[in-house]
Short mmCIF file of C-alpha atoms and ligand atoms in Angstrom, two decimals:
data_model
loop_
_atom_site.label_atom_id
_atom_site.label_comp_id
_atom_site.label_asym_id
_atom_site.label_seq_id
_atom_site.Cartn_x
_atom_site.Cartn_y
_atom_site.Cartn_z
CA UNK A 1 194.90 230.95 99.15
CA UNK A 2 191.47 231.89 97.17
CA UNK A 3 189.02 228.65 97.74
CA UNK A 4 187.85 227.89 94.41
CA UNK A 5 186.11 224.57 95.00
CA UNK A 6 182.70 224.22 95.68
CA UNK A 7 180.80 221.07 96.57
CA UNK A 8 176.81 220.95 95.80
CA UNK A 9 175.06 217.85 97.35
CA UNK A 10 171.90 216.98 95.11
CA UNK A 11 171.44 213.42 95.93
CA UNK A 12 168.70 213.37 98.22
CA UNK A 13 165.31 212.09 96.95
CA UNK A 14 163.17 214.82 98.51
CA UNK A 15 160.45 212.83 100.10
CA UNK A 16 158.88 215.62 101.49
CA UNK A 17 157.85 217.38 98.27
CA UNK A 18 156.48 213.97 97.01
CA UNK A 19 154.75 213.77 94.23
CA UNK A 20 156.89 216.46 93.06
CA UNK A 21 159.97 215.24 93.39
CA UNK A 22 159.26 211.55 91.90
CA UNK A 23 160.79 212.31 88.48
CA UNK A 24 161.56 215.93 88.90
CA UNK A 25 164.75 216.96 91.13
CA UNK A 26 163.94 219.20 93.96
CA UNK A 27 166.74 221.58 93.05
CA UNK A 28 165.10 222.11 89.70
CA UNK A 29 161.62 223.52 90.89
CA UNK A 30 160.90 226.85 89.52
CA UNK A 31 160.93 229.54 91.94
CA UNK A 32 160.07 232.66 90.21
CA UNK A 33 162.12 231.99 86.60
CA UNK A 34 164.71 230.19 87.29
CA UNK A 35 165.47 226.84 88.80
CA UNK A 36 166.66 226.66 92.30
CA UNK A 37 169.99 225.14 91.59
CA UNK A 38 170.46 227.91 89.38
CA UNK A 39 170.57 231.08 92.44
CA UNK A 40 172.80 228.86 94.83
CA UNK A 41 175.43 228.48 91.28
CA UNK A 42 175.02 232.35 90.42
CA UNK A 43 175.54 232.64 94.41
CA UNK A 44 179.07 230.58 94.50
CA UNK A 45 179.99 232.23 91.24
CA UNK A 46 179.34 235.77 92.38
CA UNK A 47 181.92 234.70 95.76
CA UNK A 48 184.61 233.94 93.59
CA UNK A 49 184.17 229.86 92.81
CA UNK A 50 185.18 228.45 89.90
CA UNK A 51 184.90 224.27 89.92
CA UNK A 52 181.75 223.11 91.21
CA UNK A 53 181.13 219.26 91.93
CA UNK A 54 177.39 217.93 92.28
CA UNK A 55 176.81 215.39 93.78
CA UNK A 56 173.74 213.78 92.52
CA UNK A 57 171.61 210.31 92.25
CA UNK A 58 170.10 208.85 89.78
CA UNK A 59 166.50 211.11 89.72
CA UNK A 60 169.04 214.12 88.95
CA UNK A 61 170.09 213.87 85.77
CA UNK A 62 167.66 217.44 84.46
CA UNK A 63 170.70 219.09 86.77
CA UNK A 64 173.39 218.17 84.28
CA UNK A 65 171.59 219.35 81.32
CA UNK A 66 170.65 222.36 82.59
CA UNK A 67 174.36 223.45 83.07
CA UNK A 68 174.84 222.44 79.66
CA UNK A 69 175.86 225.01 76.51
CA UNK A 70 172.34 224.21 74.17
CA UNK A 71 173.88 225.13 71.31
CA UNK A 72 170.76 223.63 69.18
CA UNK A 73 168.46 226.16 70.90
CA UNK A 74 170.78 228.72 71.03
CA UNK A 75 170.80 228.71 66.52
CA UNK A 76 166.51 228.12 67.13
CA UNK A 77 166.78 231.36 68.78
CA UNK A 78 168.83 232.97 66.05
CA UNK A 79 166.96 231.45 63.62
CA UNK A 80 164.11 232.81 64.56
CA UNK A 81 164.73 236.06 65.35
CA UNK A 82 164.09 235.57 69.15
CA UNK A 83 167.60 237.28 70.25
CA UNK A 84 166.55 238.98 73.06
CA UNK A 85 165.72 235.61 74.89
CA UNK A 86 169.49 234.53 74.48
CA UNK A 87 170.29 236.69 77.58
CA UNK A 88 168.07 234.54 79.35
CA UNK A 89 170.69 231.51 78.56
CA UNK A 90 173.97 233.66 79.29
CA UNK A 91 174.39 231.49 82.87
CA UNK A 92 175.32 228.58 80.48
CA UNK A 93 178.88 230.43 79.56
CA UNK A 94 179.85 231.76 83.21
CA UNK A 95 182.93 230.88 83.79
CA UNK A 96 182.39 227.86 85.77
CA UNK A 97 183.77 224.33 85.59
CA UNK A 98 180.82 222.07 86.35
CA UNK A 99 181.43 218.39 87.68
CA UNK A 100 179.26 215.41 88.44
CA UNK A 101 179.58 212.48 90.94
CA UNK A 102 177.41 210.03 92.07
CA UNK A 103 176.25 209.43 95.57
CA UNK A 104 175.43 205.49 94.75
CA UNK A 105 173.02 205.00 97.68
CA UNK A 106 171.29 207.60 100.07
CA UNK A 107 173.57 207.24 103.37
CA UNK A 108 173.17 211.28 104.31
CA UNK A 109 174.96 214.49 103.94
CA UNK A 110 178.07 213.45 105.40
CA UNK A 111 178.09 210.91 103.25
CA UNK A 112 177.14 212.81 99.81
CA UNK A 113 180.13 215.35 101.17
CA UNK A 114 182.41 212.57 102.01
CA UNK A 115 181.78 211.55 97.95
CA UNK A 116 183.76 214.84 97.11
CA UNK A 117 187.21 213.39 99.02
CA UNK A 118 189.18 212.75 95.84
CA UNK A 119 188.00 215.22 93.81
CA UNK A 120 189.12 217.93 96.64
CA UNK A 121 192.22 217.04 97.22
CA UNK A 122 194.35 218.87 99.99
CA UNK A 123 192.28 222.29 99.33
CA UNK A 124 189.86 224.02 101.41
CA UNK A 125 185.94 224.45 100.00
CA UNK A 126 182.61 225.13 100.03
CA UNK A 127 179.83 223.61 100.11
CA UNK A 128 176.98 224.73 99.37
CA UNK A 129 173.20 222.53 99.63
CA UNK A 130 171.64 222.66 96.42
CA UNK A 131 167.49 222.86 97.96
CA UNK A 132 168.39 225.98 99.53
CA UNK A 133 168.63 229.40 98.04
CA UNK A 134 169.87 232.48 100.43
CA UNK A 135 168.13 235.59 99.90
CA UNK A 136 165.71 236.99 96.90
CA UNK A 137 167.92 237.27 93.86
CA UNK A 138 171.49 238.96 93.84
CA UNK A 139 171.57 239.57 97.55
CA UNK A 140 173.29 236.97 99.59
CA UNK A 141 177.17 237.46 99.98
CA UNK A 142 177.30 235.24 102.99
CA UNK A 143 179.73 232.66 101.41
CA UNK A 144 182.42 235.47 100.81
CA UNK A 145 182.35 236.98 104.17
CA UNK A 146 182.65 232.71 105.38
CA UNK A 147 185.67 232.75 103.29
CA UNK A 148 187.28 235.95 104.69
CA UNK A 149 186.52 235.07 108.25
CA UNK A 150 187.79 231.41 106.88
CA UNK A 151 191.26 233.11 106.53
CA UNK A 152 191.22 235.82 108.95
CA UNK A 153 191.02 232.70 111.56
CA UNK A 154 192.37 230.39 109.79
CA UNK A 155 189.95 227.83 110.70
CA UNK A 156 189.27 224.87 110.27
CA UNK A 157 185.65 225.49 109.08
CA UNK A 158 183.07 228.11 109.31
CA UNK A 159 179.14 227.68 109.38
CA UNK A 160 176.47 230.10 108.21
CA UNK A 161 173.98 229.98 110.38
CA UNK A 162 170.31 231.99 110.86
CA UNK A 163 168.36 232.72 114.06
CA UNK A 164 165.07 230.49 113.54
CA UNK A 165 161.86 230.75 115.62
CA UNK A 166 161.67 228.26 118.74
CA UNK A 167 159.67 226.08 116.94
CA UNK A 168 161.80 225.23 114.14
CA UNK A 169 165.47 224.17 115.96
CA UNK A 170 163.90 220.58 115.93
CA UNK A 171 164.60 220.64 112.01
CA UNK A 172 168.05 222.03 111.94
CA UNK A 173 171.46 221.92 113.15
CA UNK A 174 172.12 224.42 116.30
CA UNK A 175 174.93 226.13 117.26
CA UNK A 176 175.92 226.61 120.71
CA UNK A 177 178.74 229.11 120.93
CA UNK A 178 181.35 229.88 123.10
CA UNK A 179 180.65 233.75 123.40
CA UNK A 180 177.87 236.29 121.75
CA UNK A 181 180.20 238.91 122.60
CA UNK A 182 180.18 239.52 118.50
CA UNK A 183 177.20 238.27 117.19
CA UNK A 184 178.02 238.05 113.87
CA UNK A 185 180.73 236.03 114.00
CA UNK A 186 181.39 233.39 116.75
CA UNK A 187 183.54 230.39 117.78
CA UNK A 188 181.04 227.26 118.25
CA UNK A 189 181.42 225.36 121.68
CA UNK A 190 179.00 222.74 120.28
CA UNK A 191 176.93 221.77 117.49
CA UNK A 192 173.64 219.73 117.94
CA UNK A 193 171.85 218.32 115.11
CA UNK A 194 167.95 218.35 115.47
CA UNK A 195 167.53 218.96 119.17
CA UNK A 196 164.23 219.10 120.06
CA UNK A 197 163.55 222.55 122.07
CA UNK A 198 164.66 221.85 125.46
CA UNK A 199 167.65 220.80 124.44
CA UNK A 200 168.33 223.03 121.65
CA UNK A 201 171.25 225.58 122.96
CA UNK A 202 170.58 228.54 121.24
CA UNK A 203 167.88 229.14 118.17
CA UNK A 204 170.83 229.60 115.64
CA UNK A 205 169.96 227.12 112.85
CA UNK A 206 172.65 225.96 110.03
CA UNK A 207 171.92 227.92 106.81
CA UNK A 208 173.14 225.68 103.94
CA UNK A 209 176.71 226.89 103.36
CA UNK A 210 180.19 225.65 105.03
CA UNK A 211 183.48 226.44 104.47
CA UNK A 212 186.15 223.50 105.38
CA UNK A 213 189.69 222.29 105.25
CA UNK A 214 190.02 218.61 104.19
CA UNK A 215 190.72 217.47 107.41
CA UNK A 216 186.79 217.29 107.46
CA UNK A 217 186.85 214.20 105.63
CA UNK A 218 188.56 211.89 108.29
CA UNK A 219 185.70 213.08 110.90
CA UNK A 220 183.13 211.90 108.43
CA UNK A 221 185.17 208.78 107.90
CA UNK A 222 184.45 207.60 111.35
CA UNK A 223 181.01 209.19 112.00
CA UNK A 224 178.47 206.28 112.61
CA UNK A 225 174.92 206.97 111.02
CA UNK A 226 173.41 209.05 113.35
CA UNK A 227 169.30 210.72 113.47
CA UNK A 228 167.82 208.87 110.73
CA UNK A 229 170.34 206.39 110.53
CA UNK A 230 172.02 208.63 108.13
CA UNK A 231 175.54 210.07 108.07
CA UNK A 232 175.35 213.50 109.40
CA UNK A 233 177.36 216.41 108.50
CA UNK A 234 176.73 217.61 111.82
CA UNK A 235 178.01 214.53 114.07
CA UNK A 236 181.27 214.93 112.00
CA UNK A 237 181.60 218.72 112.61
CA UNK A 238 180.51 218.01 116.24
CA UNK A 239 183.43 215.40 116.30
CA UNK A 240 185.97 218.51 114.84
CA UNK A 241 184.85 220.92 117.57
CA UNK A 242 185.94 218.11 120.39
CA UNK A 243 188.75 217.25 118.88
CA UNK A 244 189.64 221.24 119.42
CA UNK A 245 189.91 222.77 116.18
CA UNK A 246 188.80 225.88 115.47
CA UNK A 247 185.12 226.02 113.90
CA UNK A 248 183.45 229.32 113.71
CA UNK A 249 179.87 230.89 112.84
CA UNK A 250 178.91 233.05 110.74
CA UNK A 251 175.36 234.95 110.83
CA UNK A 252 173.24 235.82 107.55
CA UNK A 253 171.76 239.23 107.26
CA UNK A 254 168.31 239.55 107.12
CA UNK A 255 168.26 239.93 103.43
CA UNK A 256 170.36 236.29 103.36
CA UNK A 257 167.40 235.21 104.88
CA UNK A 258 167.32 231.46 104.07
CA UNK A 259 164.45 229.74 101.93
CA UNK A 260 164.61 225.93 102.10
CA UNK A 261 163.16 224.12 99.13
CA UNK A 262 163.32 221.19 100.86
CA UNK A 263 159.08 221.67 101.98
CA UNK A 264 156.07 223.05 100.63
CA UNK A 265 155.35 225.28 103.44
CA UNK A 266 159.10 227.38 102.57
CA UNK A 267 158.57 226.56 98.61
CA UNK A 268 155.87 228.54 98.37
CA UNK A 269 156.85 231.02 100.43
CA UNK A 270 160.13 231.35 98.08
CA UNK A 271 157.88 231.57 94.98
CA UNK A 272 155.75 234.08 96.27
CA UNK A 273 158.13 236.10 97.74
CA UNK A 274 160.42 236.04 94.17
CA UNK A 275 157.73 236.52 92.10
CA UNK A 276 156.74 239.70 93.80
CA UNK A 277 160.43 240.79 93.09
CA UNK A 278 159.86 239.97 89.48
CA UNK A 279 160.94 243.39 87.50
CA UNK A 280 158.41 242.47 85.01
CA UNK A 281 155.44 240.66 86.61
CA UNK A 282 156.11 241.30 90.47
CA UNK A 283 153.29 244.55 90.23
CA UNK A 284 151.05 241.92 88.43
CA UNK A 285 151.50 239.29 91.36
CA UNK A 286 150.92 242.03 93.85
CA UNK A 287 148.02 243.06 92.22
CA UNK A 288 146.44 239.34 91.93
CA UNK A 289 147.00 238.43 95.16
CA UNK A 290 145.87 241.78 96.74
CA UNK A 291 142.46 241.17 94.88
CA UNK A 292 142.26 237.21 96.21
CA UNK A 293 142.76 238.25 99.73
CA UNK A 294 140.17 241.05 99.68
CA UNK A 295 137.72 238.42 98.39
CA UNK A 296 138.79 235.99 101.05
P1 LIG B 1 167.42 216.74 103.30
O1 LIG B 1 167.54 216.66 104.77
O2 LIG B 1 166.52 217.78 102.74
O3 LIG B 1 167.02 215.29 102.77
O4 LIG B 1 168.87 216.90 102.71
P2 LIG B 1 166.41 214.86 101.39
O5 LIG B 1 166.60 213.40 101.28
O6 LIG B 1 166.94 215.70 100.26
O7 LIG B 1 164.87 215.24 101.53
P3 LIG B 1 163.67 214.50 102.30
O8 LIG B 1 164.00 214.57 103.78
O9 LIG B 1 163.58 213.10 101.76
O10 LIG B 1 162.47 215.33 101.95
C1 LIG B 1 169.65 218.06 102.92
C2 LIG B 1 170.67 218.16 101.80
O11 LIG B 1 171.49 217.01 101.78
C3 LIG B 1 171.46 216.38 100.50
C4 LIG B 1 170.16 216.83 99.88
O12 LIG B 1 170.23 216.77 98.48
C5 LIG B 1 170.04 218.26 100.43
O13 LIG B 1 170.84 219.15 99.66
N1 LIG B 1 171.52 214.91 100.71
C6 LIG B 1 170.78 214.33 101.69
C7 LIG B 1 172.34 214.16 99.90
O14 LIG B 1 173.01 214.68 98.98
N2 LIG B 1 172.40 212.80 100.12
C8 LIG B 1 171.69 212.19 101.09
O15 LIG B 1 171.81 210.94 101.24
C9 LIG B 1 170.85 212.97 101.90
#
């Protein structure tokens, strides 16, 4: 069966990009033209989704009216002979079905995931975190290959997941598979969220997207708040993997590579790094910053 749900958490407040994020959701920062939000929705759209829920807070309203048809500006454009920008707006008429919930109070990922339950029903879905875009424009098809491998194993979820340096496993959740005999795709043994090093398992990190049956709900059901006294998505998985069913990992390619909006240090790396691959400006920005690092 296709898997044409997709869940987007938005509801976390971003502390780490404060002041930034006090009015302004993280998921709409700019990086390069468009909002981040924006690649992960042209992302699930180019993998074959077609409903996508948000679930968002009360900071996140610029989400919902981004995904919006502006018909007003739309005419301004017309009006005033300013066509060629209207290609610039075609995202608003993909064929997408865009929903909203509320995550009333900040209780973690699991939780903000666990808001989906009635709106998924008895399908299998994505879900996809909306800080977090997966390669420089166009290239990520991670989420497909999850859903193949999804059905090819009929599992009962499957994890992207991207080798990080030593130093970073303490910010992430890390795989610990049963076998690296393929490396690309691999059953997990365990999942640990946050280790520090020594007791990180491997240096695989969780990259964002997850494929699941609804039996993922009941694990979240009964996972106590956990690091940060917050429900998380990785205790509940963790719970799955005991319980025996069958959750896999899937590696991104190198041009998946993941860039977390979640921090300044990987937001500007993101902007830099998309603005370079700007068709129009990218030889500009190359230019600039070759000429402020030769001063340096
Ligand atoms: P983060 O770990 O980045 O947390 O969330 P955060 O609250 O957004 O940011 P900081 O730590 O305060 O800077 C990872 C993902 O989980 C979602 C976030 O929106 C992000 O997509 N999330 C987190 C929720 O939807 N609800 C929550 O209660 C927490």
């Amino acid at each position: 069966m296709a898997i044409k749900l997709a869940v987007i958490p938005v509801a976390g407040r971003g502390t780490r990009l404060i002041p930034l994020t006090k009015s302004l959701p993280k998921e709409m920062l700019p990086v390069g033209r468009k909002p981040v939000v924006q690649y992960v929705v042209e992302e699930l759209s180019r993998s074959g989704l077609e409903r996508l829920l948000f679930v968002t807070g009360a900071t996140k309203t610029a989400i919902e009216n981004y995904f919006d048809l502006d018909v007003e500006l739309i005419d301004h454009l017309r009006k005033t002979g300013k066509e060629d920008l209207l290609e610039e707006l075609a995202f608003e008429k993909a064929d997408l079905q865009y929903f909203y919930t509320r995550q009333r109070r900040q209780l973690g990922l699991g939780h903000a995931i666990l808001c989906a339950e009635s709106f998924i029903g008895n399908e299998p879905f994505v879900v996809a975190l909306g800080d977090t875009i997966l390669g420089v424009p166009s290239k990520a098809n991670i989420v497909r290959r999850m859903i193949e491998q999804f059905e090819l194993k009929k599992a009962d979820a499957v994890i992207a997941f991207e080798e990080v340096p030593e130093s970073e496993v303490h910010r992430y959740g890390i795989a610990a598979p049963v076998s690296l005999r393929d490396p690309e795709v691999f059953r997990l043994a365990r999942i640990v969220e946050k280790p520090n090093v020594a007791e990180a398992p491997s240096c695989l990190a969780v990259a964002s997207r997850y494929v699941f049956r609804p039996s993922i709900f009941g694990y979240l059901r009964d996972t106590k708040p956990g690091k940060n006294n917050e429900i998380q998505l990785t205790d509940a998985i963790q719970a799955m993997i005991a319980d025996g069913k069958k959750v896999y990992g899937v590696r991104v390619l190198p041009e998946e590579h993941r860039f977390d909006i979640g921090n300044f240090g990987s937001y500007f790396d993101a902007f830099l790094e998309f603005a370079l691959a700007d068709p129009d400006h990218g030889e500009e920005v190359r230019r600039k910053m070759e000429s402020l690092l030769n001063k340096g």
